[in-house]
Short mmCIF file of C-alpha atoms and ligand atoms in Angstrom, two decimals:
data_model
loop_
_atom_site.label_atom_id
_atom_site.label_comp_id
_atom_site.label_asym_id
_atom_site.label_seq_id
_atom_site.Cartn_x
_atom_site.Cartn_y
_atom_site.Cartn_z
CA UNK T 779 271.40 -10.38 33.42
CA UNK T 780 269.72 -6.96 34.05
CA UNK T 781 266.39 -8.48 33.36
CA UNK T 782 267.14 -11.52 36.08
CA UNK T 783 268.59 -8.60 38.88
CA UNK T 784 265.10 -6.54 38.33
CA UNK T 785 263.06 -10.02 38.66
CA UNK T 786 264.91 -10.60 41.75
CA UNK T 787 264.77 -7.34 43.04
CA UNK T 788 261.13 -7.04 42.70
CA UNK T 789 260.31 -10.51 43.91
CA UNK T 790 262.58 -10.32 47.16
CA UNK T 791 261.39 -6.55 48.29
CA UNK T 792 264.70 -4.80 47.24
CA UNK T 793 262.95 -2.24 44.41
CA UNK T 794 259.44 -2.23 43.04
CA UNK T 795 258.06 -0.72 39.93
CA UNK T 796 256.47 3.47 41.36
CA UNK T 797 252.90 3.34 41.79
CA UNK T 798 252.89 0.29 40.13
CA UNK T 799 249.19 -0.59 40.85
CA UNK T 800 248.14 2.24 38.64
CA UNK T 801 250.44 0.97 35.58
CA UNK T 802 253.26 2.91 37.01
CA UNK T 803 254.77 6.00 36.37
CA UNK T 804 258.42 6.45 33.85
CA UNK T 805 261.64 6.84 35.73
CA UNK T 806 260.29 5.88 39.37
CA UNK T 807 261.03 3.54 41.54
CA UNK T 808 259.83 2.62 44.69
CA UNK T 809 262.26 0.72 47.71
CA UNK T 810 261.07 -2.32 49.46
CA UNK T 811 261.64 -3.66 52.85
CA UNK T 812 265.00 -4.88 51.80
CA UNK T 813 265.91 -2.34 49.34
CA UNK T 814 265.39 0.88 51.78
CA UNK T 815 267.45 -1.15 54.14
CA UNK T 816 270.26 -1.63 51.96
CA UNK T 817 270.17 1.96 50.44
CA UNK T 818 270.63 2.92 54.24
CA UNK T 819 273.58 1.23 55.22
CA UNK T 820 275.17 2.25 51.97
CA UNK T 821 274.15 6.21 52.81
CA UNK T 822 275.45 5.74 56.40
CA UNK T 823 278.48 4.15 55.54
CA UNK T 824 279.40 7.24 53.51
CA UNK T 825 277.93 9.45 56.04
CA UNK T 826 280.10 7.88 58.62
CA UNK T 827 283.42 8.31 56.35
CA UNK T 828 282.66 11.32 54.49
CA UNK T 829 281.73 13.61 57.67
CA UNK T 830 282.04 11.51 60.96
CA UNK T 831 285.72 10.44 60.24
CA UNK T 832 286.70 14.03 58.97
CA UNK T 833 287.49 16.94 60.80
CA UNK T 834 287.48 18.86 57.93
CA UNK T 835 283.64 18.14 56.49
CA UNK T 836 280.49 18.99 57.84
CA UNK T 837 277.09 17.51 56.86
CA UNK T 838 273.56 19.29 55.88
CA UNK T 839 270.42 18.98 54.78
CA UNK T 840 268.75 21.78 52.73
CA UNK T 841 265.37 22.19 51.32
CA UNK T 842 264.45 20.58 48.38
CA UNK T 843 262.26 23.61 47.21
CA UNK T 844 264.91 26.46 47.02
CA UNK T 845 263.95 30.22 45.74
CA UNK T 846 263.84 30.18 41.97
CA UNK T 847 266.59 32.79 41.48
CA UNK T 848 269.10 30.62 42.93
CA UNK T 849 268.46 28.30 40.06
CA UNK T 850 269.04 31.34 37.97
CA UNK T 851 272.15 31.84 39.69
CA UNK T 852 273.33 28.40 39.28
CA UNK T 853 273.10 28.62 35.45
CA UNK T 854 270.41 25.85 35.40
CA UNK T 855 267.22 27.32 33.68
CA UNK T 856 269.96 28.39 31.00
CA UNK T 857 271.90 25.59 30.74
CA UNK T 858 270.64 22.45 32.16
CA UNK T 859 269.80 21.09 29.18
CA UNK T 860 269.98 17.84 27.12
CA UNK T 861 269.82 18.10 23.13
CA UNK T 862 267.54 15.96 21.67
CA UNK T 863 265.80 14.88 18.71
CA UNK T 864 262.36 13.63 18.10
CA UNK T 865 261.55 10.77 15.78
CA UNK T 866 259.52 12.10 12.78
CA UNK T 867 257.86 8.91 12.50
CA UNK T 868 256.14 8.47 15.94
CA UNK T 869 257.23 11.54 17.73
CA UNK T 870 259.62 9.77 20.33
CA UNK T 871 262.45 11.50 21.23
CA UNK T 872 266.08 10.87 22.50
CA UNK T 873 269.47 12.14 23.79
CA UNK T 874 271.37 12.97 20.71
CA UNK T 875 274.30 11.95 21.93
CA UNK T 876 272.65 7.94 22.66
CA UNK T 877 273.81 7.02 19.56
CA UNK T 878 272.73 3.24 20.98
CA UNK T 879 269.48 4.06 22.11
CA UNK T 880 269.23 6.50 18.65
CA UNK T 881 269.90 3.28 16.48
CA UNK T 882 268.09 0.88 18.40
CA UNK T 883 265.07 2.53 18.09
CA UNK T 884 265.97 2.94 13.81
CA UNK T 885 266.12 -1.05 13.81
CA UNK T 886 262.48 -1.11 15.40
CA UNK T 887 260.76 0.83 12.29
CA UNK T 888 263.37 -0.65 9.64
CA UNK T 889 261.72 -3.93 11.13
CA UNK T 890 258.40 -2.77 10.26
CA UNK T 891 258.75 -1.37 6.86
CA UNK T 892 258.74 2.21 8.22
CA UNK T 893 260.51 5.40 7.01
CA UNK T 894 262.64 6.64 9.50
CA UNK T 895 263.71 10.34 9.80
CA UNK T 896 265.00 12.85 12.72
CA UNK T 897 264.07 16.09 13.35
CA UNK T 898 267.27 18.93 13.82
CA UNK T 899 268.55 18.64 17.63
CA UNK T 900 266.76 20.77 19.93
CA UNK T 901 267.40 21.76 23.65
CA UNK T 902 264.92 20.65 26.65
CA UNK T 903 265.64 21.77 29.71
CA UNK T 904 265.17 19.07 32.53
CA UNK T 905 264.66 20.95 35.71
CA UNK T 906 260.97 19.79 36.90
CA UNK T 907 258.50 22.34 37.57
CA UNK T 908 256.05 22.97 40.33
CA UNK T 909 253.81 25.51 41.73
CA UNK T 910 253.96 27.03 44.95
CA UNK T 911 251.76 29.99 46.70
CA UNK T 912 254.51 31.70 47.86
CA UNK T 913 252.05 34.79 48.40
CA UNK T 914 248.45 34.55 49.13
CA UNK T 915 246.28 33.89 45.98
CA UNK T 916 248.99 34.08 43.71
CA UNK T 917 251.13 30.89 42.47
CA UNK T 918 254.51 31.25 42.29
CA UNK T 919 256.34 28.47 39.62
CA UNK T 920 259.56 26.58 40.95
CA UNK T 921 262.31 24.07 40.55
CA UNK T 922 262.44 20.75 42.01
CA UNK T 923 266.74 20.70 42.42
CA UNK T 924 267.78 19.43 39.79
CA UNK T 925 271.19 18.28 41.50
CA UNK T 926 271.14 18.48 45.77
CA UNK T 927 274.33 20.92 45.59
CA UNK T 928 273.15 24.71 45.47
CA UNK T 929 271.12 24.11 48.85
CA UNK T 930 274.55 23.74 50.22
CA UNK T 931 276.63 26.65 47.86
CA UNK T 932 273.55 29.10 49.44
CA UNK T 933 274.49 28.19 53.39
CA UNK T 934 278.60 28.56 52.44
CA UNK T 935 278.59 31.57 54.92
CA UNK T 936 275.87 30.27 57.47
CA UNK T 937 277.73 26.89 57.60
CA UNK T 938 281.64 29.25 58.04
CA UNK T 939 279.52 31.55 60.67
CA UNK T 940 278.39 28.81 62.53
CA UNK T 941 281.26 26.61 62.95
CA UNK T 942 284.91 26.93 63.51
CA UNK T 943 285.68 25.39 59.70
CA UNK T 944 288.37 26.85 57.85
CA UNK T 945 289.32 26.31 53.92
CA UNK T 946 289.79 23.83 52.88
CA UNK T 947 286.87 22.17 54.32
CA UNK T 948 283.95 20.34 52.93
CA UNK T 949 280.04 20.09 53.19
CA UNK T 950 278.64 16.91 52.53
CA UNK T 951 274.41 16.57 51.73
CA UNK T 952 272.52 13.33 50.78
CA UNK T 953 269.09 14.05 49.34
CA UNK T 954 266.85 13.38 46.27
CA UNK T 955 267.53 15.57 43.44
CA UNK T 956 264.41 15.44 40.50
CA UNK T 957 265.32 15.52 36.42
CA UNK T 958 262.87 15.51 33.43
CA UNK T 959 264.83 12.87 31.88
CA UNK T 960 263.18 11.89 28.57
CA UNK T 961 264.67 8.57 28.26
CA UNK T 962 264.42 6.74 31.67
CA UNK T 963 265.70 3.00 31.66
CA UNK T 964 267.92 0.78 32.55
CA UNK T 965 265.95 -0.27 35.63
CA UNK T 966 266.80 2.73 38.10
CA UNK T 967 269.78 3.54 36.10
CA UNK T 968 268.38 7.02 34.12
CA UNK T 969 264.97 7.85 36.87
CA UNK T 970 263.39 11.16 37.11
CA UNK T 971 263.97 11.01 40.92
CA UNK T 972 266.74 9.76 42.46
CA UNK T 973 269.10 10.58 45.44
CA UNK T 974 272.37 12.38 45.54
CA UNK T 975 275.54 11.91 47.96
CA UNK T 976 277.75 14.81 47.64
CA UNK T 977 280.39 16.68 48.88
CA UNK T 978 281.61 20.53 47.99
CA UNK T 979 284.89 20.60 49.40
CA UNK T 980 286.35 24.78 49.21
CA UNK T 981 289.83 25.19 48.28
CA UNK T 982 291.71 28.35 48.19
CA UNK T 983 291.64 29.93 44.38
CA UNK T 984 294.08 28.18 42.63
CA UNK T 985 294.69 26.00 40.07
CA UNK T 986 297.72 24.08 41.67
CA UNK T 987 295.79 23.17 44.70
CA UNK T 988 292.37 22.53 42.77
CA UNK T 989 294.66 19.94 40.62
CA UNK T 990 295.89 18.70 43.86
CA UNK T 991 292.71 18.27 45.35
CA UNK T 992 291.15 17.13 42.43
CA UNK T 993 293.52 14.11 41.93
CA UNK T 994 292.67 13.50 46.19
CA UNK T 995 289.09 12.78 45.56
CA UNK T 996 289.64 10.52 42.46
CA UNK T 997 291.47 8.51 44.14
CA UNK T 998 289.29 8.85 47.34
CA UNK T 999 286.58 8.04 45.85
CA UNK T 1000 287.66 4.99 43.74
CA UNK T 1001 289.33 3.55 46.99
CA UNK T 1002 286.12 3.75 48.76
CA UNK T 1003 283.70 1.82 46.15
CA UNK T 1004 286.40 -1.03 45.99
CA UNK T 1005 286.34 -1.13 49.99
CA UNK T 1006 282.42 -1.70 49.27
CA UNK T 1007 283.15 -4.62 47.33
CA UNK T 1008 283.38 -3.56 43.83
CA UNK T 1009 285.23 -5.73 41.36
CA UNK T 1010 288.13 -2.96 40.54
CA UNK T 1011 288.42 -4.27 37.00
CA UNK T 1012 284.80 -3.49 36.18
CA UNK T 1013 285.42 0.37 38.07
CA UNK T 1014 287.34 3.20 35.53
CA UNK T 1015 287.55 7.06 35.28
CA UNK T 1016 286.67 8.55 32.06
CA UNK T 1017 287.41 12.20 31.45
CA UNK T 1018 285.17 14.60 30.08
CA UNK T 1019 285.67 16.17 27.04
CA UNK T 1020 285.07 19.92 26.44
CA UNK T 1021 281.58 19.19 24.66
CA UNK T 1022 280.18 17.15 27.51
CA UNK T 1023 280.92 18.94 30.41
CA UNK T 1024 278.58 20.97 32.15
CA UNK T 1025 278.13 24.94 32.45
CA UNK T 1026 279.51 24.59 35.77
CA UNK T 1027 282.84 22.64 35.13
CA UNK T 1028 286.11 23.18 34.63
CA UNK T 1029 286.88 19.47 34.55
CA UNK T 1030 285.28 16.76 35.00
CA UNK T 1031 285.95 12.91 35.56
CA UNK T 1032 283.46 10.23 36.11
CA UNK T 1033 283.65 6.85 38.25
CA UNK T 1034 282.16 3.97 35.65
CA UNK T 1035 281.61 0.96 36.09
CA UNK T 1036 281.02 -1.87 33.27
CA UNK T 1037 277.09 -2.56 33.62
CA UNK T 1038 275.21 -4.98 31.87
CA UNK T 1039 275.08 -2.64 28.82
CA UNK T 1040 278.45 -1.83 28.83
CA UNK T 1041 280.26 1.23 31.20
CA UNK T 1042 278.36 4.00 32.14
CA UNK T 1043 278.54 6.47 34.93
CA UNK T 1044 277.56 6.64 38.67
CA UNK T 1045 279.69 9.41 39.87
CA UNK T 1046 281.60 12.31 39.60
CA UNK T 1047 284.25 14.53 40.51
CA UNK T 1048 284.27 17.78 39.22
CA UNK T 1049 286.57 21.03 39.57
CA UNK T 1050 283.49 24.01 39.92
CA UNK T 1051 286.16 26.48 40.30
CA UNK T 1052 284.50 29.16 41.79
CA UNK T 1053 281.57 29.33 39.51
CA UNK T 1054 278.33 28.51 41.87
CA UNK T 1055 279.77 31.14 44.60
CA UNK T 1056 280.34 34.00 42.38
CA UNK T 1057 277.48 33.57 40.85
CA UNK T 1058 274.97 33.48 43.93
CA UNK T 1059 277.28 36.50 45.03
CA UNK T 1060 275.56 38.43 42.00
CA UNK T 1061 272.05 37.11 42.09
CA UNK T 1062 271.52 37.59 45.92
CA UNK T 1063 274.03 40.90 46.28
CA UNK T 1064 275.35 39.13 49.32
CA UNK T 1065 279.02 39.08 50.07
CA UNK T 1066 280.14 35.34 49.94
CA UNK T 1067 283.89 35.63 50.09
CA UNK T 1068 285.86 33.84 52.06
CA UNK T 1069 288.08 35.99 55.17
CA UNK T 1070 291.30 34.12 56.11
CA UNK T 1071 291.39 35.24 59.96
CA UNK T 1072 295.02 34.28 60.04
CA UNK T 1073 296.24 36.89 57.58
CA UNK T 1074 293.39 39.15 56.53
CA UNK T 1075 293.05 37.80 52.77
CA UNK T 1076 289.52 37.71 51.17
CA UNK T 1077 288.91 35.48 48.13
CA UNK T 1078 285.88 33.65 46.25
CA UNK T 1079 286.92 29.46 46.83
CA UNK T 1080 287.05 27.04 44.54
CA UNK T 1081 284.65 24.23 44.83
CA UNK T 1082 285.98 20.45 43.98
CA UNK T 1083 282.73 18.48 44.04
CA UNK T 1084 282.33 14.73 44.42
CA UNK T 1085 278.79 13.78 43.56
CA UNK T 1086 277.72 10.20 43.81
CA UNK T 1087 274.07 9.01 42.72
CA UNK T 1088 272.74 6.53 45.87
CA UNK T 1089 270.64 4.66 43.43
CA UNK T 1090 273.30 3.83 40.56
CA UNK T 1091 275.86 3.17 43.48
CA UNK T 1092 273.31 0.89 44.91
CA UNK T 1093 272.20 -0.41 41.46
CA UNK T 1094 275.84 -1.53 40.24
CA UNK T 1095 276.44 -3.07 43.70
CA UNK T 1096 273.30 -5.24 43.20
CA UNK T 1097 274.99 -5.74 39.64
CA UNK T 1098 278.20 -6.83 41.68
CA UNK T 1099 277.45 -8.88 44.06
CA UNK T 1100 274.77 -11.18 41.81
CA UNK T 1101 276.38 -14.50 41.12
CA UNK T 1102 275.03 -17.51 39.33
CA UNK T 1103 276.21 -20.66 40.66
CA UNK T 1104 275.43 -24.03 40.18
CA UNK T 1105 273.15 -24.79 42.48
CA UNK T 1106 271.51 -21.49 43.76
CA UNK T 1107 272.06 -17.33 43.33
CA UNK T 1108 273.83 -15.44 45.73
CA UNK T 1109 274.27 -11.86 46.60
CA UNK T 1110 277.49 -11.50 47.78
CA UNK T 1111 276.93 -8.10 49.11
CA UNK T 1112 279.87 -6.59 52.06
CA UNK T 1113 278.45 -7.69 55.27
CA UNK T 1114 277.89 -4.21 55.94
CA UNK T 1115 275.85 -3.08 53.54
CA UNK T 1116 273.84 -6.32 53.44
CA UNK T 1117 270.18 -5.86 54.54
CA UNK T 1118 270.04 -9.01 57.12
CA UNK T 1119 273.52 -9.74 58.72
CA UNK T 1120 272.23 -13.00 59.98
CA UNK T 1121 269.18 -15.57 60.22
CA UNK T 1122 268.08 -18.07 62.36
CA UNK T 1123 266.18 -21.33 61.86
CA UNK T 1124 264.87 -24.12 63.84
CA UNK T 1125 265.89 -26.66 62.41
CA UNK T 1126 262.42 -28.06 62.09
CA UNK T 1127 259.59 -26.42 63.19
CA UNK T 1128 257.31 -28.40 64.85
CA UNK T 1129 259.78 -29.19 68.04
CA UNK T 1130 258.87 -26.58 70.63
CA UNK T 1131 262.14 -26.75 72.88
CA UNK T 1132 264.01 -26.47 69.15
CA UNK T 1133 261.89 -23.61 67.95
CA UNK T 1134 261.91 -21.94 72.10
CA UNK T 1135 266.21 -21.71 71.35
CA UNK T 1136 265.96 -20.36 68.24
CA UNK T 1137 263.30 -18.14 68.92
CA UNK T 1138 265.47 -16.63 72.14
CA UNK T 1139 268.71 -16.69 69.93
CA UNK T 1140 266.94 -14.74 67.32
CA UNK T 1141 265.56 -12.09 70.15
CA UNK T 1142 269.01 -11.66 71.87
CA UNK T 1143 270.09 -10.46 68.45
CA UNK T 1144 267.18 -8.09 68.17
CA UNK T 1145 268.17 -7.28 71.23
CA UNK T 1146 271.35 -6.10 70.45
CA UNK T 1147 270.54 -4.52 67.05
CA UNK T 1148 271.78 -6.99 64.84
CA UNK T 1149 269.18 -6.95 61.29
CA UNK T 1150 267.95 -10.44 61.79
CA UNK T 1151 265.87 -12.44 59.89
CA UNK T 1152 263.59 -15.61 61.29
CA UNK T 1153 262.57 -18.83 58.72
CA UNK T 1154 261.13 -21.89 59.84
CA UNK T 1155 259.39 -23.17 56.20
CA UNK T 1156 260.36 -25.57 53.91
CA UNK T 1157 263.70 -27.92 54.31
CA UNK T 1158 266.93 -26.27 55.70
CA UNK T 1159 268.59 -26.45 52.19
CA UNK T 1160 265.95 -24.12 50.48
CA UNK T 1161 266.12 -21.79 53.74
CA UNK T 1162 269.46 -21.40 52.70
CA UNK T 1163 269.15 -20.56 49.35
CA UNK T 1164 266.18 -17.88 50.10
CA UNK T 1165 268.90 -16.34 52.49
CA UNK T 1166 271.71 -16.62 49.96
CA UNK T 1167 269.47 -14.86 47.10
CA UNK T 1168 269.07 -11.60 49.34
CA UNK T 1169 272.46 -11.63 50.62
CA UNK T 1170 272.46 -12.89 54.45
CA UNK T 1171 276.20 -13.38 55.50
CA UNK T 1172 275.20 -15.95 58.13
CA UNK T 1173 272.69 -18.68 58.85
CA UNK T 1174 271.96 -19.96 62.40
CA UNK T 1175 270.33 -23.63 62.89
CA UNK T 1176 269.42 -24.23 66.07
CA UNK T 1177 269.35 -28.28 65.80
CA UNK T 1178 269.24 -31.72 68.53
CA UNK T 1179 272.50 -31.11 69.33
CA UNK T 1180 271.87 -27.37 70.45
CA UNK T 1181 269.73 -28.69 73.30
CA UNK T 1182 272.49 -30.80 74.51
CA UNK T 1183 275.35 -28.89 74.43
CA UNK T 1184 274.57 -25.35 73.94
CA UNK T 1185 276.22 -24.78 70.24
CA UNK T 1186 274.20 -24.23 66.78
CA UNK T 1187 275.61 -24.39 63.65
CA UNK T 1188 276.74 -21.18 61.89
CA UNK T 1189 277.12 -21.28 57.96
CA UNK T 1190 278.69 -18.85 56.08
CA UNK T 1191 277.15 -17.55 52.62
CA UNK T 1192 280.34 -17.20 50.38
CA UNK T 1193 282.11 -20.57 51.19
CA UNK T 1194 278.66 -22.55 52.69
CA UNK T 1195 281.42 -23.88 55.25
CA UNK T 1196 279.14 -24.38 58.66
CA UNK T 1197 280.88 -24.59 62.14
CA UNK T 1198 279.58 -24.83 65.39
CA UNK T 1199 279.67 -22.15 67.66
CA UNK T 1200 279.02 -22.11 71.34
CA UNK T 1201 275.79 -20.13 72.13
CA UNK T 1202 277.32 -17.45 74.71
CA UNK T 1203 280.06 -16.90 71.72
CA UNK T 1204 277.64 -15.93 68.90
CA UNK T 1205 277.54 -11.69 69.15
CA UNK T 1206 281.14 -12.18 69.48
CA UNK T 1207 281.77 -14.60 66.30
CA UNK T 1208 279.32 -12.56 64.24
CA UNK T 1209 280.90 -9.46 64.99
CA UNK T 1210 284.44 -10.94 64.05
N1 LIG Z 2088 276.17 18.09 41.37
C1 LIG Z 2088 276.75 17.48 40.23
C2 LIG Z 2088 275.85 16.61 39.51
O1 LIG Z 2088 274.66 16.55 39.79
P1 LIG Z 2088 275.77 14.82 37.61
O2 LIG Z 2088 276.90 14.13 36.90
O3 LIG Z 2088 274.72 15.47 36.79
O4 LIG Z 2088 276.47 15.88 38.56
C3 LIG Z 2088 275.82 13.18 39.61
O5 LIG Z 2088 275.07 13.80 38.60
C4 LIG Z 2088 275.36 11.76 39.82
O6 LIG Z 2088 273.96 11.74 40.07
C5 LIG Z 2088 275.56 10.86 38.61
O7 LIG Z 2088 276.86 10.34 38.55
C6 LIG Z 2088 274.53 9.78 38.87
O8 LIG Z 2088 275.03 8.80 39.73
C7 LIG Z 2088 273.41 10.55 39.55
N2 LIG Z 2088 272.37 10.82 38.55
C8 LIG Z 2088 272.33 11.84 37.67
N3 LIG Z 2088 271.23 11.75 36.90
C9 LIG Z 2088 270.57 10.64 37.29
C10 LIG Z 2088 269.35 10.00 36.88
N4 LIG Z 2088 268.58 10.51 35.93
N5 LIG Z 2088 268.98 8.86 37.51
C11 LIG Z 2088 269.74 8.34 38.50
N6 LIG Z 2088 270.89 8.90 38.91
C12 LIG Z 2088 271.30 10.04 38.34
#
């Protein structure tokens, strides 16, 4: 099924191969017309609940390039690392703990006759490098961020001096984070650049309340992908275990959801405690505590962090919505995060007064900001189905009968019911 949603995806202008022209590039991925506009609406509907619906977060949006001591500070040239081991064979190597991918690739030389042996496990560290001339003539080496959230651990005290926010409060980012992952794949499931929605929300330093919170933003957070549409039964937490967690965590559950290949991850929630804060508090010798104004009392927060990746979230809603029928493919994606939200045909289109109504139809919804797509090829039926495939809610024909008494037909995607619906009615029965 993977294979089919990548065909699609390519075909229809959802996501294209990166730099494809010059045989690509591993773990990139590029977003077409359709595919930018539904990573939008999924970005802004999060936007719009995470920080416009709560008094209690603010949104920003660092630098991607940070100083390199803050990735010092963060523990990340240390201990971002993945272990791996390298085939002895052909010098490939993997995650040592993708026992799948590990024995998949043992099959492919046992198929060929070939020895097969691994080299011990070594660590690679997967923060990507880049050069910048920081000072004239001279070339200073940084980090592309490896994960979006120390741009917003760094402006804790610029974000409390500049606003009237008080603990417990949260700062929510969106941005592209960059990894050296070594085995991209499953489409833009493992990339080396992909995009981050987060949110560090500050809690006073306890362990009660951080087990409080904690438990909030699971449950949050799970709500929130079945209000986009998610089939709950394929959605689970799994807990970390000790071995997996990273430097930063004191626990950590992810959100998975059963792919193609079986579950895998597309976001966390993690209890930082108040590891990134101290620790920037020693690199940079600034004071980052925390000053209760109320009663005078001074304290390091914790951080409980929910970190979503855009492009898995988007990927597993594409994996979602894709149904096989009998007759035809549909996306049934939430109206809202749909690209289109409607289209409008003539119903032929070589009748002028047909293809005039449908053309000022289609304008008045321009007009008014509604995504809308225009078709006049082929027969109505395969219009239909090219709508249906990409994940249009409605269809508007604009037929005879709409010259005569002022109604087109409106046909809904999930059900293919079609009523008709007076003209001067349409914004209104759309927007219902
Ligand atoms: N700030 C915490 C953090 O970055 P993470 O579990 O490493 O935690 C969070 O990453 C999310 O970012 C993941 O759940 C995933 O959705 C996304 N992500 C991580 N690595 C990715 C990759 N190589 N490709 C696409 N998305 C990735």
């Amino acid at each position: 099924m993977l294979d089919e949603i990548i065909a699609l995806a390519k075909r229809r202008g959802f996501i294209y191969p990166g730099s494809e022209i010059y045989g690509g590039l591993g773990g990139m991925w590029d977003y077409g017309p359709l595919g930018s506009q539904l990573k939008k609406n999924l970005k802004d509907w999060w936007w719009e609940d995470m920080v416009i619906k709560h008094d209690d977060i603010v949104g920003i949006d660092a630098a991607i390039m940070m100083n390199p001591k803050a990735w010092e500070a963060s523990g990340h040239v240390e201990a971002f690392t993945d272990p791996l081991v390298e085939c002895k064979t052909c010098h490939r190597r993997f995650r040592e703990d993708k026992k799948g991918e590990i024995q998949a690739h043992e099959q492919e030389h046992k198929k060929k006759n070939e020895s097969i042996e691994w080299t011990a496990s070594q660590k690679f560290n997967l923060l990507v490098k880049s050069y910048l001339g920081v000072i004239e003539g001279k070339q200073s080496e940084i980090f592309l961020r490896g994960e979006i959230t120390n741009g917003v651990h760094v402006n804790f005290k610029n974000v409390i001096n500049s606003t009237r926010i008080k603990i417990p409060f949260g700062i929510a980012q969106i941005g592209k984070a960059f990894r050296n992952e070594i085995t991209p794949g499953n489409f833009t499931f493992r990339s080396r650049e992909f995009e981050q929605m987060e949110v560090q929300f500050y809690i006073p330093p306890q362990e009660e309340e951080a087990m409080r919170w904690f438990e909030y933003w699971k449950k949050d957070r799970m709500d929130w992908y079945i209000k986009l549409g998610l089939n709950p039964e394929k959605l689970r937490f799994r807990d970390h275990s000790d071995a997996e967690r990273a430097h930063y965590a004191r626990m950590a559950t992810d959100i998975e959801y059963e792919a193609p290949w079986g579950w895998d991850e597309f976001m966390g929630i993690h209890h930082r405690g108040n590891w990134d804060l101290s620790r920037h508090m020693q690199y940079s010798g600034q004071d980052l505590r925390y000053k209760n104004l109320e009663t005078g009392e001074e304290y390091i927060p914790f951080d409980i962090e929910t970190s979503a990746g855009v492009d898995r979230s988007l990927l597993f809603l594409l994996c979602d919505a894709y149904k096989k029928e009998e007759r035809r493919i549909v996306l049934k994606l939430h109206p809202r995060l749909a690209p289109y939200k409607v289209a409008v045909f003539p119903l032929v289109a070589n009748k002028a007064e047909l293809v005039g109504k449908a053309q000022e139809i289609y304008h008045s919804l321009q007009k008014n900001a509604w995504p809308v797509a225009w078709d006049d090829r082929g027969n109505i039926g395969k219009r239909y189905f090219a709508q249906d495939e990409i994940g249009t809610p409605f269809c508007i024909t604009v037929d005879y009968q709409s010259l005569e008494d002022q109604t087109v037909t409106v046909r809904d995607r999930d059900t293919m019911k079609q009523e008709r619906v007076a003209i001067p009615q349409l914004i209104e029965y759309l927007n219902q």
